[in-house]
Structure formats: C-alpha cells, structure tokens
XYZ file of C-alpha atoms in Angstrom:
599
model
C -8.310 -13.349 9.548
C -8.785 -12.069 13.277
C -11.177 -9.490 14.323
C -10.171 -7.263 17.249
C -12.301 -5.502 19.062
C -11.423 -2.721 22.155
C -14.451 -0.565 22.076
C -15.598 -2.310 25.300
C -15.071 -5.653 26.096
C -11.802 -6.323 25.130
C -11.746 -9.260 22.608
C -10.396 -11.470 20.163
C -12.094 -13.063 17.473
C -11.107 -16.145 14.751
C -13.529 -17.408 12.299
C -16.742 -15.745 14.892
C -14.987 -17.651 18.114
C -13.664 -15.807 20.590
C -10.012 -16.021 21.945
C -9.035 -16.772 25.617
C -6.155 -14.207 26.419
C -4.618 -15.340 29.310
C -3.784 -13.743 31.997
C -4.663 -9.839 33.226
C -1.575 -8.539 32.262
C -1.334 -10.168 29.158
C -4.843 -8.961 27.980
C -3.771 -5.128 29.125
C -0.643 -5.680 27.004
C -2.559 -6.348 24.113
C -5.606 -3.461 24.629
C -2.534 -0.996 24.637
C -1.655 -2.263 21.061
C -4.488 -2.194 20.085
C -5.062 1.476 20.630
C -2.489 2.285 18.028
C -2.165 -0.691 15.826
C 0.930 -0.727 13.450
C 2.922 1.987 15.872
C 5.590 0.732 18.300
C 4.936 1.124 21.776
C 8.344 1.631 23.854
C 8.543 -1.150 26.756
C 8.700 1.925 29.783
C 5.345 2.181 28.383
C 4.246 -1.196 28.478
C 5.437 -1.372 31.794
C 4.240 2.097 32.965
C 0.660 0.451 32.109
C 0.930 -3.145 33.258
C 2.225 -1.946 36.735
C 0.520 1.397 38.095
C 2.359 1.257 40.945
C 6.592 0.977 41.217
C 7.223 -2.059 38.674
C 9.076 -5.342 40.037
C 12.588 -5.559 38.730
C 11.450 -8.457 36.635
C 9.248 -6.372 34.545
C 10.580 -6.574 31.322
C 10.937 -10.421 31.285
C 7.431 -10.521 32.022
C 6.360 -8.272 29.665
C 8.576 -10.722 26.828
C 6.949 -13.514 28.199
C 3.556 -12.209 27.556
C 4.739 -11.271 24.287
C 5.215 -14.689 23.305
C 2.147 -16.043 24.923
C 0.423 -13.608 22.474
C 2.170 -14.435 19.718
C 1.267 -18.370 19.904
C -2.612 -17.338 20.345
C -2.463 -14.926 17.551
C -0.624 -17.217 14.902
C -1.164 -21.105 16.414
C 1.882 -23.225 15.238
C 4.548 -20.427 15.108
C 7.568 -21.651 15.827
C 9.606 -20.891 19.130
C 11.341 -17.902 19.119
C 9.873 -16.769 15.893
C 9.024 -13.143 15.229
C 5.846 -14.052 13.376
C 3.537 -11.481 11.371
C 1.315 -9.972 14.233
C 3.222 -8.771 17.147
C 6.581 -7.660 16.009
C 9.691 -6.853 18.196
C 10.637 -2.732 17.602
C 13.936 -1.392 18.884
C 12.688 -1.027 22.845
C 9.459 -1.829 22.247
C 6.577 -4.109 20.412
C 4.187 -3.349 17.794
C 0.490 -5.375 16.927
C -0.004 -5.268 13.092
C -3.169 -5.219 11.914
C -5.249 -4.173 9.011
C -7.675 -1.225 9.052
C -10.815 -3.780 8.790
C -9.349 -6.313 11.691
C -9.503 -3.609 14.527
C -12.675 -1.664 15.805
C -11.211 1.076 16.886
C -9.223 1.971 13.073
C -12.473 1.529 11.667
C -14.726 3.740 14.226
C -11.308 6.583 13.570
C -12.025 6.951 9.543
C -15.733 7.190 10.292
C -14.926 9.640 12.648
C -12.657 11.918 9.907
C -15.011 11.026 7.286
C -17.695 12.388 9.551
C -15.572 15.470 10.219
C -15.364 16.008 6.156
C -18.861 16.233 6.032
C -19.292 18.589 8.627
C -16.381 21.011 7.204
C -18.222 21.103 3.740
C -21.948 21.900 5.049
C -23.136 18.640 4.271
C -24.541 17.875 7.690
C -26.846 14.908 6.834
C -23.810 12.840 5.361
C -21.495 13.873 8.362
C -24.330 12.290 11.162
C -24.406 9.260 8.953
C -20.566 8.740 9.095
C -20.793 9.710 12.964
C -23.526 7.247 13.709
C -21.713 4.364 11.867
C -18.883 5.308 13.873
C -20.463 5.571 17.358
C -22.420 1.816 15.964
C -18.935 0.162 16.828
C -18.876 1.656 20.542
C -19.662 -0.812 22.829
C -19.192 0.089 26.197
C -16.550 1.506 28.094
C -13.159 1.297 26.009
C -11.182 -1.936 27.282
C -13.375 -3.140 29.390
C -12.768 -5.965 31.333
C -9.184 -4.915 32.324
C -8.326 -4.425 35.879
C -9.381 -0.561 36.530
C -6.652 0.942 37.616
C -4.922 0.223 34.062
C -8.209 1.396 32.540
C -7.717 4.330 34.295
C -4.020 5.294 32.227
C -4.157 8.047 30.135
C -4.137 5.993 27.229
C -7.090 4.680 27.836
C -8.803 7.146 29.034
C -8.059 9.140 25.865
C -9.962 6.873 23.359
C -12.834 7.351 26.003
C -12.646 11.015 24.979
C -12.287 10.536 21.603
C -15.712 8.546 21.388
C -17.522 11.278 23.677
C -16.224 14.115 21.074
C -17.939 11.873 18.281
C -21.050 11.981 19.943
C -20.869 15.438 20.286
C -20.113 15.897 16.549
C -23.268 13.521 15.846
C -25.342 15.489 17.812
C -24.187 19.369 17.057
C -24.634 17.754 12.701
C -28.047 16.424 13.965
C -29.261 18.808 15.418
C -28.471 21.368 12.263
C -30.266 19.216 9.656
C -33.013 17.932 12.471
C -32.440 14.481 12.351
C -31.856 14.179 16.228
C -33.906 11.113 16.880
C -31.216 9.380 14.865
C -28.306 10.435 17.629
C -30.714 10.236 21.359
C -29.935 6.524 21.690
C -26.245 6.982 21.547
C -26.221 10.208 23.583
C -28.191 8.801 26.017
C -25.388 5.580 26.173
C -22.890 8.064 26.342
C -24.575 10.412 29.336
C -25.322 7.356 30.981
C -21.551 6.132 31.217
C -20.494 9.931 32.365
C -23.373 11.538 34.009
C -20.972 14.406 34.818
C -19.833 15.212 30.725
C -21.823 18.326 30.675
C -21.188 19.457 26.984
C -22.898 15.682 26.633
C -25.678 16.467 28.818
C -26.274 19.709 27.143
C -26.645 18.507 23.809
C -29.100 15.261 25.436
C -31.133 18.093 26.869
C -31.043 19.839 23.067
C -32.255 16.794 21.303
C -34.880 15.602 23.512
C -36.280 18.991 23.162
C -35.817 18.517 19.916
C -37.481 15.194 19.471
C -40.900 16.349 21.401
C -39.861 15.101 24.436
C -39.662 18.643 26.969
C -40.515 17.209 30.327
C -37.738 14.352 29.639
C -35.152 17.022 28.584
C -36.166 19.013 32.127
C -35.723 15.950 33.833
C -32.326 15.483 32.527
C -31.369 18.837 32.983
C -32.277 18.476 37.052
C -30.432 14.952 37.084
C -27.124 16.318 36.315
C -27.780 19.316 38.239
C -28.194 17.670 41.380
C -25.583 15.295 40.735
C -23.051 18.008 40.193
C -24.549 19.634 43.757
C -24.044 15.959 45.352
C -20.602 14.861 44.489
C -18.673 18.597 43.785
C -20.803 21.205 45.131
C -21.026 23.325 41.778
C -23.899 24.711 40.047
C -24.339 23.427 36.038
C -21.821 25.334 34.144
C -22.564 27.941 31.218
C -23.306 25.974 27.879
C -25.836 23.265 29.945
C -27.334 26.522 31.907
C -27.874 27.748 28.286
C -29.585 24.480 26.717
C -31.568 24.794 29.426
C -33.079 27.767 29.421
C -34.010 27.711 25.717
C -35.837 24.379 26.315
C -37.678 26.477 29.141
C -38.644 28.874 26.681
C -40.032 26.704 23.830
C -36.555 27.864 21.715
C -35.986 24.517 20.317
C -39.162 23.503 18.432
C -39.880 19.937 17.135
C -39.492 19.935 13.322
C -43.929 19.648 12.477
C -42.938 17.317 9.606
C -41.182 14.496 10.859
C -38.244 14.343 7.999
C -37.841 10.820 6.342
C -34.648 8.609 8.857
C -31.354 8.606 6.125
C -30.858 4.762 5.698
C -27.726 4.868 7.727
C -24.472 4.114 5.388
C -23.487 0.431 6.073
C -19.359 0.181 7.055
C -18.162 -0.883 3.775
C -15.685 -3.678 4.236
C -11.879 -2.516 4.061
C -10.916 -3.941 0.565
C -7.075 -4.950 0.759
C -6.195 -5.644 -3.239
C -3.518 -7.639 -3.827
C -3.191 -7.327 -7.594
C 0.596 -8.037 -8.153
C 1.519 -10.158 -10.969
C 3.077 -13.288 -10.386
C 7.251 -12.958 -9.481
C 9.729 -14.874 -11.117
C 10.680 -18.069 -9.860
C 13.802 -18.545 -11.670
C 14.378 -14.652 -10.491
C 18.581 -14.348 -10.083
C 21.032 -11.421 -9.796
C 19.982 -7.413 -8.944
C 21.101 -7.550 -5.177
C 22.511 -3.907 -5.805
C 19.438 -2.770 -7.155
C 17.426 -4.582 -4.634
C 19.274 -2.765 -1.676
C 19.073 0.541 -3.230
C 15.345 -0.091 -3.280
C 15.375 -0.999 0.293
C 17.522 1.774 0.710
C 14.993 4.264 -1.188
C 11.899 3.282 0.277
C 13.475 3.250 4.210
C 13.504 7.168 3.566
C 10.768 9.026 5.001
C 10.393 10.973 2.351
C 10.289 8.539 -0.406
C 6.735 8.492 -1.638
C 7.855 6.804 -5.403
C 10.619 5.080 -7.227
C 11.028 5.244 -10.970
C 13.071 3.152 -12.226
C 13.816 3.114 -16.180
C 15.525 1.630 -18.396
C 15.602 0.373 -22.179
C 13.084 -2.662 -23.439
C 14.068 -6.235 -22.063
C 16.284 -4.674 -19.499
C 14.083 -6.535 -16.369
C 12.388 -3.271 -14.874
C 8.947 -5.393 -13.840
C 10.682 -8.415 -13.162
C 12.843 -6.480 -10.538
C 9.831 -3.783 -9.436
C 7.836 -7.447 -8.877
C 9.720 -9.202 -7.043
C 10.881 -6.419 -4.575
C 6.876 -5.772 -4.127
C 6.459 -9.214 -3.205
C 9.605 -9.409 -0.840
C 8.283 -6.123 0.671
C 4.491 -6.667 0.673
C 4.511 -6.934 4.568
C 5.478 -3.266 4.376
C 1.978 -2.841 2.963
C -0.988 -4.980 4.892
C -3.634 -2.479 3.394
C -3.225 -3.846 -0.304
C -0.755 -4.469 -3.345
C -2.126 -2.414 -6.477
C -0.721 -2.965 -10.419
C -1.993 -0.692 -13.448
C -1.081 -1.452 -16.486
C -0.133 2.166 -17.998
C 0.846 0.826 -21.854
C 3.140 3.923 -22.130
C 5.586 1.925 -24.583
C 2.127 0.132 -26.571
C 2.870 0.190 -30.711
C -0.499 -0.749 -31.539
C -2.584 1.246 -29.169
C -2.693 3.989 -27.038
C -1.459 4.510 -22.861
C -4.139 4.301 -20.613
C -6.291 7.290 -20.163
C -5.667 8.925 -16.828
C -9.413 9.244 -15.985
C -9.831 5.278 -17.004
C -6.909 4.707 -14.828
C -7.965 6.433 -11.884
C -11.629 4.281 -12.252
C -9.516 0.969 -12.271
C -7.929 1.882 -9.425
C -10.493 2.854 -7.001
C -12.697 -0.156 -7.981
C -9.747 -2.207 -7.039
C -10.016 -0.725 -3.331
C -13.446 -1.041 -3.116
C -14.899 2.160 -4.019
C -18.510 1.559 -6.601
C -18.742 2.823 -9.672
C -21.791 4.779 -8.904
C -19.989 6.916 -6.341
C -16.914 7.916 -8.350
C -16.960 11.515 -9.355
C -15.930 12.449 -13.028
C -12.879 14.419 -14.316
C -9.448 13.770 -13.238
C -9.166 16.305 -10.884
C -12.347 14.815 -8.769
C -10.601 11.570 -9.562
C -7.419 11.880 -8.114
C -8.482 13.454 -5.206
C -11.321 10.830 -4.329
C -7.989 8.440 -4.793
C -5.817 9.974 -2.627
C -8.681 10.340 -0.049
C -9.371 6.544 -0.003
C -5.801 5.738 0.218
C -5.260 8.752 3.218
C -5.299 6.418 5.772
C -4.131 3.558 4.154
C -0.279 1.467 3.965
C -0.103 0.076 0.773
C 2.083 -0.117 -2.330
C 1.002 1.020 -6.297
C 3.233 -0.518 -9.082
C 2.810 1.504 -12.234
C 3.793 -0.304 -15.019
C 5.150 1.087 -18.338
C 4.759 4.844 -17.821
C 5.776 7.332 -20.513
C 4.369 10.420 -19.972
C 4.962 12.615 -16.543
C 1.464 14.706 -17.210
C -0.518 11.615 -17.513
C 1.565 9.920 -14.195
C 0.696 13.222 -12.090
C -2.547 11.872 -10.610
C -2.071 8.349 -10.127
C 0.416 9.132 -6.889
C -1.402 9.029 -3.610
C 0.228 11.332 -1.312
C -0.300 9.242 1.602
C 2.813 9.024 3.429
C 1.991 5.043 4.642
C 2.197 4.646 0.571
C 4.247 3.853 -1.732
C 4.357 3.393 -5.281
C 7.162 1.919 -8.203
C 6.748 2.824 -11.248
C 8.683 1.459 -14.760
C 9.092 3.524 -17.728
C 11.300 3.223 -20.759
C 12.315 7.057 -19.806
C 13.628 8.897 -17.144
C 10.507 11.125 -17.636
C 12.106 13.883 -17.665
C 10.531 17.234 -16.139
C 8.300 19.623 -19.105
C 11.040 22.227 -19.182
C 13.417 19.199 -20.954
C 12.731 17.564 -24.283
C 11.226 14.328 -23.577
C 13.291 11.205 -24.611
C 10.945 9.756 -27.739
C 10.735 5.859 -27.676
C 10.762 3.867 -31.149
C 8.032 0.945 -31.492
C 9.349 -2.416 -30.312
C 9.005 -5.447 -32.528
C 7.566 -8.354 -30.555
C 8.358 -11.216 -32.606
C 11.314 -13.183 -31.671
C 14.443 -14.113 -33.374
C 14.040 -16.218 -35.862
C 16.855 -18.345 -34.653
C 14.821 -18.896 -31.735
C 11.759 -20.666 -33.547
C 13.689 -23.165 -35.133
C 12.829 -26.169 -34.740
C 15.151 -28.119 -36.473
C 17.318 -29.631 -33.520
C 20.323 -30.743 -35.987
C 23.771 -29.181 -34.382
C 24.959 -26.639 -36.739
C 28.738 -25.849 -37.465
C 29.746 -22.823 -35.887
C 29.994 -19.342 -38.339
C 31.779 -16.329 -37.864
C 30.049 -14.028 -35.465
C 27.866 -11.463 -37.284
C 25.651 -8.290 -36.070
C 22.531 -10.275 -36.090
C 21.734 -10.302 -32.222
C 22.621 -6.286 -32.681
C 18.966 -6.013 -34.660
C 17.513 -8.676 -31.962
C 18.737 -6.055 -29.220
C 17.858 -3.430 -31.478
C 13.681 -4.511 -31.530
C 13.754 -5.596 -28.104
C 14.760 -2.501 -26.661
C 13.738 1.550 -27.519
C 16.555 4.337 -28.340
C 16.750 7.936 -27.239
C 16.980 10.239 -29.910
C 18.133 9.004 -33.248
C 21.447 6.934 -31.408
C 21.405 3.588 -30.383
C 22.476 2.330 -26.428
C 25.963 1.275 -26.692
C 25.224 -2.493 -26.211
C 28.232 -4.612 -26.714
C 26.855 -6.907 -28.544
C 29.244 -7.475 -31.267
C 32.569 -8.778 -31.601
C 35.397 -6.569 -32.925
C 35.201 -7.058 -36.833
C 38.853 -7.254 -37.336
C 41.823 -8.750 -35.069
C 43.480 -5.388 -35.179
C 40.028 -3.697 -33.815
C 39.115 -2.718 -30.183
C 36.082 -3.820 -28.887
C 33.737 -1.796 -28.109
C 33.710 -0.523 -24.086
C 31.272 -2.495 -22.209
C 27.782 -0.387 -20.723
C 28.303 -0.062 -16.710
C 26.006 -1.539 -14.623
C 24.357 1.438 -13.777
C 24.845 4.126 -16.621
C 24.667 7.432 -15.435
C 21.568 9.251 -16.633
C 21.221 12.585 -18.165
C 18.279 13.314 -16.329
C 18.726 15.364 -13.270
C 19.088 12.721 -10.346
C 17.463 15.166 -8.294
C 13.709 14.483 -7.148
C 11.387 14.818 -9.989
C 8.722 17.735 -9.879
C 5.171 15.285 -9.830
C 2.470 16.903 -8.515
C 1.817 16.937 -5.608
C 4.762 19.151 -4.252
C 5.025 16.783 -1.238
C 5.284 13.888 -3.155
C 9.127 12.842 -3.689
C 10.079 10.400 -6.552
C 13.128 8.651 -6.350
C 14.966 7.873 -9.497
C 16.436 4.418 -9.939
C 18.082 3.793 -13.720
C 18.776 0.322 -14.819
C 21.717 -1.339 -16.407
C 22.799 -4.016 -17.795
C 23.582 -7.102 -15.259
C 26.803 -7.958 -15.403
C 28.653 -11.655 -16.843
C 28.184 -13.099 -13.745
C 24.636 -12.601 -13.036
C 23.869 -13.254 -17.084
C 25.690 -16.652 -16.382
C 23.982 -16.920 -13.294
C 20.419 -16.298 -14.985
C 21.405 -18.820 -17.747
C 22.154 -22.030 -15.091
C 19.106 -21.023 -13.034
C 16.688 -21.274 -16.159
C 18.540 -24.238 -18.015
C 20.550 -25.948 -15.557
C 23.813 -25.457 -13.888
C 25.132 -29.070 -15.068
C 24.575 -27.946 -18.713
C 26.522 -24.115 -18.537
C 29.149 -25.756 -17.003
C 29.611 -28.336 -19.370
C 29.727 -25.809 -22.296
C 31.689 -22.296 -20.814
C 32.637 -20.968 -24.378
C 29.286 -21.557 -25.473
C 27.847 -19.997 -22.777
C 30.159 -16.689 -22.960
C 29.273 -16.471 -26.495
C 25.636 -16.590 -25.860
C 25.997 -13.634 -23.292
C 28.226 -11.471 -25.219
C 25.967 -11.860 -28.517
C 22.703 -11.268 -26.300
C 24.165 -8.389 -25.200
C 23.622 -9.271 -21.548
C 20.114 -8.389 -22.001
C 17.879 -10.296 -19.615
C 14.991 -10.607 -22.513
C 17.743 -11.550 -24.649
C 18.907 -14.236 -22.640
C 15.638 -15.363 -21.421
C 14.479 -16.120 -25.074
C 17.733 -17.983 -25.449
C 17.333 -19.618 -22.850
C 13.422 -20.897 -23.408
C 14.840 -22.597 -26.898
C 17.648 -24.052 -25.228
C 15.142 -25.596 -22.507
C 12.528 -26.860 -25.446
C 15.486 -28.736 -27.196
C 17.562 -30.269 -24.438
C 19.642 -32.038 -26.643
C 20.283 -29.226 -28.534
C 24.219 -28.018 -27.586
C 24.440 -24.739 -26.720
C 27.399 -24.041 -28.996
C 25.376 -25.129 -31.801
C 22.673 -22.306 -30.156
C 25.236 -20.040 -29.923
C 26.054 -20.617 -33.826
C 22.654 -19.888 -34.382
C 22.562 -16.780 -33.637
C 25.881 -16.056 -35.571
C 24.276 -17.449 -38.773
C 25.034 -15.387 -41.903
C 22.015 -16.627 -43.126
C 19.686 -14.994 -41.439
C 22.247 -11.993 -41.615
C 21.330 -11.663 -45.285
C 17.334 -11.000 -44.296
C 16.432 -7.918 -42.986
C 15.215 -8.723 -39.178
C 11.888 -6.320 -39.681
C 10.808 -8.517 -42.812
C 10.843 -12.006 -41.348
C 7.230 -13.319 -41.361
C-alpha cells in the first residue's frame, strides 16, 4: 500500500520509505494527479502545467514517457507496456487511482465536509474538531518542492485556498464555542505563509484576543498593516479594521474559566471491506448477461441492478463473479449482506440489524451508530458519500425492507438477487413457496453399480420443483419432461431471458434519485448446460457419452443447481457412466415415493 502525500512536500511513501520520483517534470506530473485522484486529467492540461511557457513540439511524448517512468516506481515489476492498476491511460488524458486513505489531500477534503456538517447543525465544538484534524495533515505549502512557476498554476494554487478557507472555518467554529487556543497554532502557520490573507489575519487578531494575549493581537494587527502600506500602498481593509477595533476596546474577552481542550478526534483509518464471497472457479456460460451488466452499470444513472430469477437459476454465482471481474471499479471496498429473503426456517434480516452489519463492515463503532432505521440509513449513506464501492445484496424479497440499504452515492453501486422482480406496492407481490434443501435422492446413492436405463419419468420435474419457488399457484414452464406419448408435442422450451411481467421500467426505491436496473434471469441454454457439465466433470468424459449427456440436461431442466448436483455425483463416482446417471434420475422407483417424504 503507498501513501501519498501533496500537502507540502510532495512525496511518496512504501512500507514508511520514501520514493525517489525522478525528474522535475515527472514529480509535477504526478502532484497534478494527485490533486484529483481517480479523475482524468486531459494531456493539454498536463502539458499546460509541465511547460508554463509555449510547450516544445515533443510534449506529449514526454509527458508518455514520464507516464511510464511513474508507472514502474508505483508498481515495481510491471511489465512493459502494461497499463497497470495506478496510473491509467483515459481517452486524451491519464488518471492516478488511489484510495481515500492513500492520499493526504482526500483525507484532509472529508474532514473538511465533515467539519462543514458540524458547523451547519450548530454543533460548533464537533465542527473545530473535524477542522483541526483536517488542517493536522497540512504541511506546508501545497506541492512543495516543485519548480515555482508550476506551483504557481491555478491548480495549485487552488488547494492553497482551499486549506486557508479551512482555517477560517476552524477559527470562525472556535471562536463561537471559545476553544480558540485549539486553532492559534494553525492560524498562525497559515498567516505566516500569506502575511497578506487578511480575512486570516483578522481572525489571528480575534483569537489572540481571545486567548489573553492583547498586546500580541495589536502587534499583529500593525504587522500586516504596514506590510500592506510597504508592498501595495493600501490601508487594512474593512473586516481586519473591524477585529481590530473591538480588540482596542476590550470587545473580545478571554473566557474566565478556561474550558476543558476536546481530545481532538483521531483520523480513523479508511476501512476498504472486501467481503465478497468466493467466485466460482469452474464459472462457464452468461456472456449475455455479463455484458448487459457491463452495459447497466456504464450508465450514469445506474445506482442498482436487480436481477431475479427462480431458485437454482445462478443469480449469486453470476452477481459474484461480475463483482469480482469489476472490483477495480470499486477501490473503496466490496460489501455482501446476506438478506435471507427466500429463508424457510427463519426470518429476512431485519433492516435495522442490516444497516448495523453494514456500517461495522466500513469501519464505523458500534458506540457511534444512531438507532432507528431512518438514523441508520442516513448515517450509511453519509459514510459511503464520498466513497466508490460496490454492495451485493443477496436474497432480497421485500422492496420496503430493501429501501434503506441503497446508498445514494453516485461512485456506488450495488446488485442485488431476489427470487422476485419486487414488484412496486401498488402490484401484488409475487409470493415464494419454501424450497426443500435436500437433494435428490438419486444423487446420494452410493451404490456405483451401472443401472439399465428406464423410461423417462417426471421425477427431475419435483427435483426442479423444490429447487426452485413459483409465482402464484402455477409452476415455471421448465421443460423438463419428455413428451409422454410419441404422438405428443413437447413442451416449448423457456427463452433465455423470459420476459417479465414486471414493469421493465426503473423501480420506485427510495431514494427518488436512486435508479434500479432490472436484470431477469433465464435459463442457460444447451450449449452453456453442456459447457457447465465438461468444465465441472471433464470434457474427455461428455464427449465420450453425448446421449447421456443430452439426457442429463433435458431432465435437469437446464437448471444450473440441477446440473451442478448432477454433476458433484458424477465427479464422486468416476467410474460411474453417465448414462447409467442419467437412468437414475429416470428411475420409476423413486417415481413411486413422494419427493417431500424421502428421509
């Protein structure tokens, strides 16, 4: 993990050691990503910085030459001409990725808005707290050590602003709840660096007044006086005039009892979760659904995908392994709940209890969090304002209860699985029948004798049937069974993606802003359910048995569970044929035992 740091000396720091950047221009190039970390900067403005003056015509190689100096420093053994992690290539441009705790300047930013929280809600104690831990990270001028006349760019100069407006924050909230002694070192840091700032010098004069100390606040008054005289020929302008004249006339009194210092809040270290579940090696198939995801979640106003489907149908395995293949997306943490919408034997997860889980995950103590689900959910979204990073929602079944858990960040994102299309309140909600979780009984046998093929039967019908809820009272139409007769038509096979009845329209979560994608699931189709058979038991062994291997996938339905259990028993007995498997689960034995009452 690297530390940057660009409030003052420019540096770069691995494992406590410090970083040699190269070469003037190659240090500016990276203090000018550093000032917006994770935002492209377009290479006119690289080159606007690097070169005050009219650039050479070799600019841009130059700049792409630093670029890949970086990029060796920041990640040692990269390959040539790799991209890497760090410091990305954008259409005209480059971009520095970092995480909120790597870079000083991200951190010293959601002090600052913390700070300016406080303030707004007449809680000035907290807001100097979240100032001074703010200005703490200030060490000098911003960038220093770069040549000046690239210090001197706007862009620079504009972070310089930024930290004097914090210490005028600090000291307007200190000076309200009389805890200036807590903001005079950094004021006088800040006066000292821009002796000419006079809203800075006015609130110095304030809070040595303020602190006892009247002569020194005259004697800063008359320093900036004559130095505006000296260098512009102006007298002190209105506000300082003012702080001056009520320290003249005894207006700003030192408090008599010297208040107790507020321990000052310690920067709590940016928690990145990374809570996914493991993905699926053997993972095959769902390249449509995977580039409708990517498809989804490019939109800038995607803030959640739901994507449903019936029991065994693969929604985690697919919402898993996109998360991992997209988890770059999201440097500030990978999140998975739980939600147990579909749970027989006990109920979903509370939204409250939820909430908690969540907000310890990123760091946030117990003792702090508020109660109710309102405070809840809005301390959530709060944490996660400022914040890239992706929430997987497992198993939801309820839209009320689903409400708070979506941050409305718009660096977030979050996929959620559900059974239903959760359908808005003004619809009847689809009503999900309790799952079975024991497996076919043809499945735990353990005799490994070949057995002579039967005619095919419904019995994988009930396997699909307790692997899988309904809607309503009517089963899916699976094709899972054969025609019963030679004269009968099969039954028409599911499309890959069914349409839904639900309204493919946004749903209405709360918030308003917050736009949920729908994404329902079908069945894969042959190939892909022949495709997930050779990747989990061999490609040798489903080619050597094709009819077996068609009748397996037409009696599972195409059901990824389906197949998956199939597939385990064929792996524990590999000299076990797979038409003999495939007999199994056509046996008219186990057709004449009610699945529900196997034991």
């Amino acid at each position: 993990m690297l530390r940057f740091e660009v409030l003052g000396p420019l540096r770069v720091l691995r494992a406590g050691a410090e970083l040699d950047l190269g070469f003037p221009q190659a240090r500016a190039l990276l203090g000018l990503l550093l000032l917006r970390p994770g935002r492209p900067v377009g290479m006119s403005g690289i080159i606007d910085v690097l070169w005050p003056g009219p650039p050479p015509a070799c600019a841009p190689n130059t700049v792409r030459r630093h670029v890949g100096a970086l990029r060796r420093l920041l990640e040692p053994g990269l390959p040539p001409r790799a991209p890497g992690r760090r410091l990305l290539g954008r259409t005209g441009g480059y971009l520095l990725e970092a995480a909120a705790d790597e870079v000083d300047v991200l951190r010293f930013r959601a002090l600052t808005r913390r700070g300016l929280r406080a303030a707004a809600t007449a809680r000035p104690e907290q807001a100097v707290r979240h100032f001074t831990g703010a200005l703490r990270l200030w060490r000098g001028p911003v960038a220093g050590g770069l040549p000046e006349p690239v210090r001197a760019h706007p862009r620079f100069t504009a972070v310089d602003r930024e930290v004097v407006r914090t210490a005028q924050m600090a000291a307007d909230a200190a000076l309200l709840c009389g805890r200036a002694d807590q903001v005079l070192p950094i004021l006088r840091r800040a006066s000292a660096m821009d002796p000419s700032a006079e809203p800075l010098a006015a609130r110095l004069v304030l809070a040595l007044a303020a602190c006892g100390l009247q002569a020194e606040a005259l004697a800063a008054y008359e320093a900036v006086r004559a130095g505006l005289a000296a260098r512009l020929g102006v007298a002190p302008g209105a506000e300082l005039a003012a702080a001056h004249a009520r320290v003249l006339r005894q207006q700003v009194r030192p408090a008599r009892r010297r208040l107790p210092a507020a321990p000052a809040e310690p920067v709590r270290p940016f928690v990145r979760p990374d809570q996914l579940p493991p993905g699926l090696p053997v993972f095959t198939g769902r390249e449509t659904e995977l580039a409708e995801l990517d498809a989804l979640t490019e939109e800038a106003s995607t803030r959640a995908v739901l994507i449903s489907g019936p029991a065994g149908i693969g929604k985690t395995t697919l919402a898993v392994h996109w998360a991992h293949r997209a988890a770059d997306r999201f440097p500030d943490g990978r999140l998975h709940l739980e939600l147990g919408g579909s749970a027989a034997r006990r109920a979903a997860l509370d939204p409250a209890e939820a909430l908690r889980r969540l907000l310890a995950a990123l760091g946030v103590p117990a003792r702090t969090m508020p109660t109710g689900v309102p405070a809840l959910a809005a301390r959530y979204r709060e944490v996660l304002s400022d914040r890239r990073a992706l929430v997987l929602l497992d198993d939801a079944a309820c839209a009320s209860r689903l409400r708070p858990l979506l941050p409305a960040a718009p660096g977030c994102l979050t996929l959620i699985t559900s059974r239903s299309p959760l359908l808005p309140r003004t619809r009847p909600p689809a009503t999900l029948r309790p799952t079975d979780p024991r497996p076919h009984p043809a499945l735990l046998r353990t005799d490994p004798r070949p057995r002579s093929p039967h005619p095919p039967t419904a019995d994988v019908r009930r396997l699909s049937r307790d692997l899988r809820p309904t809607t309503g009272t009517r089963p899916l139409p699976l094709p899972l069974d054969p025609p019963a007769t030679a004269n009968a038509r099969p039954p028409a096979p599911l499309p890959r993606n069914p349409p839904s009845t639900a309204d493919t329209r946004p749903l209405p979560l709360d918030p308003p802003t917050t736009d949920v994608r729908p994404l329902p699931l079908g069945l894969p189709t042959v190939a892909e359910a022949r495709a997930l058979l050779a990747r989990r038991i061999g490609a040798a062994r489903v080619a050597a048995e094709p009819a077996a291997v068609e009748e397996i996938i037409q009696r599972c339905g195409r059901l990824p569970l389906a197949l998956a259990l199939v597939a385990a028993r064929a792996v524990s007995r590999r000299e076990f044929p797979l038409g003999a498997l495939a007999a199994d689960l056509a046996d008219p034995v186990l057709e004449a035992e009610p699945f529900g009452r196997v034991r």
